[in-house]
């Protein structure tokens, strides 16, 4: 069965049930103007990522069996990186699944006060990122899993892309450390501080780097740093992060979280919960309208690049592919939040403890 049974792409299964989207989270413009698409490799992708999670011991077998498919991690990536080769998409999907597992470990280390465990893991992840081949068999499954997924990602594009990805992910690890300290201290960052931190912990740069991997070529600085291209890429990621905040607010309030735009607005701007939700919705809407406004500018940029020479045509096509997948991010993220068991807090026995995680400390002591 397709991951997106009611998508415009897979109309043959349109009789399947569409998930209910609560009015406070409903975005009619996404449902109307951002049709869903799905990479044809998805069924095998789901199967292979499930096997990879087991092989790398990233989730216990019983958790994989009961929850992996319902978490929809592969659906998210299969709806985003259209045009990628099967091998590239598999590497991206496994890395994405690893990222979610890492996020859960980080959360459990905070909840259970495992500061020494987190500090040890942080340094090991930095080391694995710098030398993945050396850490493929590390005793901590999370370290070995990062090494494996990163080594595969690094096989497709030149060393300059690898170095950029590495630099960006080192910054993400450090941002997670700042989150750890904020949460253990009960410190809720102000709105602007939070947004800057969120761009790192959501890994905006990483998912945009992977657009190039999907397109099959590294983009030159003149394209990546072009104001229109950069704005489109930023807005697609900003939408994803803010919509995630909107959907995860009940989960994060239940878990005594301190990192959510809604929480920062309530604490630092004096908004009520209802006003905070409305303000996050407003910002989400600005991301959508901003992207639609800049989209044609990026298409014109791609047309100028495709100047008739082979190199220009190939580069222009890559820019168009990256832009199309930025657009896909809106619909993929939107529906992911209404299908994934990661956000179905009301169905959990304990609203502060996701059923798909383990609470035990992990890794080599």
XYZ file of C-alpha atoms in Angstrom:
365
model
C 0.000 0.000 0.000
C 1.394 3.472 -0.853
C 2.498 5.651 2.008
C 0.241 8.432 0.763
C -3.005 6.659 -0.130
C -4.929 9.886 -0.716
C -2.235 11.836 -2.579
C -2.878 13.322 -5.989
C -0.099 11.150 -7.339
C -1.673 7.893 -6.166
C -5.302 8.532 -7.066
C -6.049 4.833 -7.561
C -6.265 4.457 -3.772
C -8.188 7.658 -3.159
C -10.879 5.783 -1.250
C -8.475 5.275 1.663
C -9.149 7.265 4.823
C -7.665 10.749 4.970
C -6.238 11.549 8.416
C -8.216 14.064 10.407
C -6.419 17.378 10.757
C -7.553 19.415 13.794
C -8.799 22.907 12.848
C -5.944 24.552 14.782
C -3.430 22.672 12.631
C -5.268 22.693 9.306
C -3.614 24.564 6.428
C -5.946 24.501 3.408
C -3.318 26.156 1.211
C -0.980 23.188 1.708
C -3.727 20.710 0.911
C -4.719 22.665 -2.220
C -1.503 24.121 -3.627
C 1.158 21.607 -2.560
C 0.129 18.199 -3.973
C 1.848 15.225 -2.410
C 4.292 13.106 -4.308
C 6.081 9.904 -3.398
C 9.330 8.379 -4.575
C 8.524 5.033 -6.262
C 11.165 3.294 -4.145
C 9.123 3.919 -0.973
C 7.870 0.355 -0.275
C 11.407 -1.059 -0.435
C 12.739 1.998 1.396
C 10.477 1.335 4.371
C 11.449 -2.331 4.449
C 15.183 -1.677 4.145
C 15.258 1.097 6.760
C 13.363 -1.130 9.169
C 16.020 -3.822 8.616
C 18.801 -1.256 9.038
C 17.416 -0.112 12.402
C 17.500 -3.737 13.553
C 20.920 -4.511 12.088
C 22.472 -1.435 13.720
C 20.649 -2.081 17.035
C 19.199 1.431 16.999
C 15.805 0.267 18.259
C 14.889 -2.953 20.077
C 13.271 -5.569 17.863
C 9.915 -5.301 19.620
C 9.866 -1.507 19.182
C 10.758 -1.823 15.486
C 8.036 -4.413 14.978
C 5.341 -2.405 16.722
C 6.219 1.193 15.928
C 8.743 1.671 13.088
C 6.306 1.747 10.183
C 3.774 3.853 12.076
C 6.394 6.494 12.858
C 6.499 7.184 9.085
C 10.146 8.280 8.989
C 10.661 6.825 5.513
C 7.399 8.361 4.283
C 8.768 11.796 5.163
C 11.953 11.336 3.155
C 10.221 9.562 0.253
C 7.935 12.568 -0.042
C 10.819 15.031 -0.005
C 13.780 13.839 -2.059
C 12.094 13.112 -5.375
C 14.445 12.351 -8.227
C 17.121 10.791 -6.013
C 18.524 7.441 -7.037
C 17.294 4.521 -4.932
C 20.730 4.193 -3.330
C 20.897 7.881 -2.428
C 17.365 7.912 -1.043
C 18.127 4.847 1.082
C 21.199 6.517 2.558
C 19.199 9.673 3.303
C 16.298 7.724 4.829
C 18.586 5.713 7.106
C 20.362 8.886 8.203
C 16.978 10.521 8.895
C 15.829 7.517 10.956
C 19.111 7.689 12.859
C 18.474 11.406 13.521
C 15.076 10.690 15.081
C 16.582 7.953 17.278
C 19.350 10.348 18.340
C 16.756 12.996 19.183
C 14.961 10.455 21.376
C 18.200 9.467 23.164
C 18.934 13.130 23.803
C 15.441 13.587 25.250
C 15.725 10.544 27.542
C 19.178 11.654 28.741
C 17.642 15.002 29.721
C 14.592 13.451 31.382
C 16.684 11.021 33.447
C 19.470 13.478 34.271
C 22.166 11.536 32.423
C 24.538 14.453 31.899
C 27.682 12.297 31.796
C 26.102 9.941 29.242
C 25.111 12.855 27.023
C 28.547 14.491 27.266
C 30.233 11.200 26.337
C 27.877 10.695 23.396
C 28.355 14.258 22.173
C 32.126 13.886 21.886
C 31.838 10.468 20.262
C 29.435 11.783 17.634
C 31.856 14.578 16.759
C 34.616 11.967 16.388
C 32.469 9.635 14.256
C 31.524 12.512 11.983
C 35.180 13.382 11.400
C 36.300 9.768 10.842
C 33.286 7.556 10.080
C 35.346 4.602 8.851
C 37.055 4.328 12.243
C 33.743 4.194 14.143
C 31.714 1.700 12.105
C 31.950 -0.912 14.863
C 31.762 1.352 17.900
C 30.118 -0.310 20.959
C 27.532 2.468 21.180
C 25.017 1.666 18.441
C 24.177 5.339 17.976
C 27.804 6.220 17.255
C 28.205 3.274 14.870
C 24.903 4.140 13.187
C 26.009 7.704 12.507
C 29.324 6.461 11.131
C 27.579 4.035 8.794
C 24.999 6.493 7.491
C 27.475 9.347 7.041
C 30.020 7.129 5.282
C 27.324 6.192 2.771
C 26.253 9.810 2.254
C 29.857 10.804 1.634
C 30.211 8.344 -1.272
C 28.142 10.354 -3.753
C 29.507 13.902 -4.051
C 32.970 15.550 -3.930
C 34.973 16.146 -0.774
C 33.948 19.808 -0.751
C 30.319 18.781 -0.210
C 31.358 16.262 2.458
C 33.329 18.939 4.288
C 30.368 21.329 4.206
C 27.984 18.653 5.505
C 30.476 17.791 8.251
C 30.839 21.417 9.290
C 27.074 21.868 9.372
C 26.474 18.744 11.443
C 29.158 19.598 13.984
C 27.136 22.782 14.598
C 23.956 20.724 15.031
C 25.592 18.537 17.694
C 26.706 21.624 19.605
C 23.209 23.104 19.344
C 21.816 19.917 20.875
C 24.259 20.441 23.735
C 22.886 23.949 24.281
C 19.396 22.440 24.328
C 20.547 19.895 26.893
C 21.836 22.623 29.183
C 18.718 24.763 28.766
C 16.452 21.848 29.612
C 18.433 20.648 32.630
C 18.497 24.222 33.957
C 14.815 24.796 33.130
C 15.817 27.799 31.042
C 13.338 28.902 28.367
C 15.105 30.971 25.676
C 13.629 34.210 24.377
C 11.926 34.219 21.001
C 14.851 35.332 18.831
C 17.353 33.187 20.719
C 15.037 30.230 20.376
C 14.543 30.715 16.625
C 18.297 30.900 16.044
C 18.834 27.731 18.075
C 15.927 25.982 16.365
C 17.449 26.527 12.914
C 20.404 24.488 14.139
C 18.618 21.755 16.081
C 16.185 21.243 13.200
C 19.291 20.996 10.983
C 18.103 23.390 8.285
C 21.492 23.356 6.549
C 21.732 19.556 6.582
C 18.406 18.931 4.836
C 19.274 21.609 2.283
C 22.706 20.036 1.704
C 20.925 16.762 1.003
C 18.882 18.440 -1.740
C 22.095 18.485 -3.764
C 22.709 14.816 -3.052
C 19.214 14.089 -4.347
C 19.839 16.189 -7.465
C 23.105 14.366 -8.096
C 25.473 17.321 -8.047
C 26.994 19.899 -5.759
C 25.733 23.414 -6.387
C 28.304 26.215 -6.639
C 28.352 28.983 -4.042
C 26.959 31.424 -6.602
C 23.737 29.385 -6.668
C 23.481 28.322 -3.014
C 24.181 31.847 -1.803
C 21.975 33.567 -4.369
C 19.379 35.553 -2.366
C 16.378 33.928 -4.060
C 17.665 30.366 -3.765
C 18.711 30.897 -0.162
C 15.353 32.453 0.762
C 13.371 29.604 -0.805
C 15.510 27.016 0.987
C 15.254 28.876 4.291
C 11.482 29.277 4.080
C 10.861 25.599 3.350
C 12.876 24.615 6.411
C 11.455 27.391 8.569
C 7.965 26.166 7.705
C 8.908 22.633 8.742
C 10.365 23.709 12.078
C 7.518 26.052 12.977
C 4.808 23.626 11.915
C 6.541 20.997 14.019
C 6.381 23.399 16.973
C 2.685 23.908 16.356
C 1.960 20.177 16.261
C 4.291 19.134 19.076
C 3.274 21.840 21.557
C 0.972 19.510 23.597
C 3.653 16.803 23.669
C 6.334 19.260 24.759
C 4.219 20.935 27.417
C 3.429 17.459 28.801
C 7.134 16.620 28.809
C 8.200 19.856 30.561
C 10.054 20.974 27.440
C 11.515 24.472 27.185
C 12.164 24.573 23.424
C 9.100 25.485 21.417
C 8.206 28.804 19.860
C 4.811 28.656 21.537
C 6.413 28.201 24.963
C 8.834 31.107 24.376
C 5.945 33.335 23.294
C 3.942 32.464 26.400
C 6.826 32.992 28.825
C 8.637 35.952 27.266
C 5.888 37.771 25.337
C 3.074 37.196 27.827
C 0.775 35.501 25.322
C -1.947 33.097 26.351
C -1.774 29.557 24.963
C -4.455 30.423 22.379
C -2.614 33.593 21.339
C 0.691 31.714 21.074
C -0.882 29.081 18.819
C -2.303 31.826 16.605
C 1.072 33.591 16.410
C 2.884 30.393 15.418
C 0.178 29.789 12.785
C 0.727 33.314 11.455
C 4.445 32.710 11.087
C 3.796 29.372 9.408
C 1.524 31.156 6.934
C 4.225 33.729 6.212
C 6.633 30.919 5.329
C 4.151 29.538 2.809
C 3.317 32.873 1.186
C 6.984 33.876 1.151
C 7.972 30.665 -0.599
C 5.249 31.054 -3.216
C 6.442 34.615 -3.844
C 10.109 33.684 -4.333
C 9.566 30.416 -6.198
C 9.390 32.045 -9.636
C 12.602 33.958 -8.939
C 14.438 30.666 -8.464
C 12.906 29.252 -11.650
C 14.166 32.320 -13.526
C 17.590 31.790 -11.950
C 17.596 28.197 -13.225
C 16.608 29.397 -16.697
C 19.488 31.894 -16.760
C 21.917 29.172 -15.685
C 20.709 26.842 -18.450
C 22.492 28.943 -21.070
C 22.669 26.305 -23.771
C 25.943 24.719 -22.760
C 25.844 21.172 -21.398
C 27.148 22.299 -18.033
C 24.563 25.076 -17.839
C 21.688 22.789 -18.745
C 22.724 20.216 -16.147
C 23.187 22.828 -13.439
C 19.896 24.512 -14.276
C 18.121 21.157 -14.069
C 19.734 20.505 -10.666
C 18.515 23.880 -9.378
C 14.999 23.100 -10.569
C 15.153 19.702 -8.861
C 16.259 21.286 -5.582
C 13.479 23.877 -5.805
C 10.838 21.237 -6.563
C 11.926 19.290 -3.492
C 11.833 22.406 -1.320
C 8.195 22.614 -2.412
C 7.692 18.912 -1.633
C 8.934 19.555 1.901
C 5.774 21.549 2.676
C 3.331 18.755 1.878
C 5.574 15.959 3.170
C 6.063 17.642 6.553
C 2.413 18.641 6.809
C 0.990 15.152 6.350
C 3.795 13.485 8.313
C 2.638 15.286 11.429
C -0.863 13.845 11.065
C 0.188 10.300 10.231
C 3.233 9.649 12.383
C 2.796 8.000 15.778
C 5.463 10.416 16.984
C 2.812 13.111 17.502
C -0.190 11.056 18.650
C 0.228 12.076 22.277
C -3.388 11.384 23.188
C -2.896 7.682 22.414
C 0.086 7.262 24.781
C -0.288 5.758 28.240
C 2.008 8.487 29.567
C 1.893 11.763 27.608
C 5.455 12.578 28.678
C 6.949 9.223 27.606
C 6.758 8.145 23.952
C 5.989 4.406 23.737
C 8.569 3.865 20.977
C 11.574 4.829 23.128
C 13.520 2.958 25.788
C 14.415 4.685 29.028
C 17.591 2.783 29.828
C 20.946 4.502 29.460
C 22.670 3.298 26.317
C 26.190 3.066 25.017
C 29.518 1.946 26.386
C 30.151 3.054 29.961
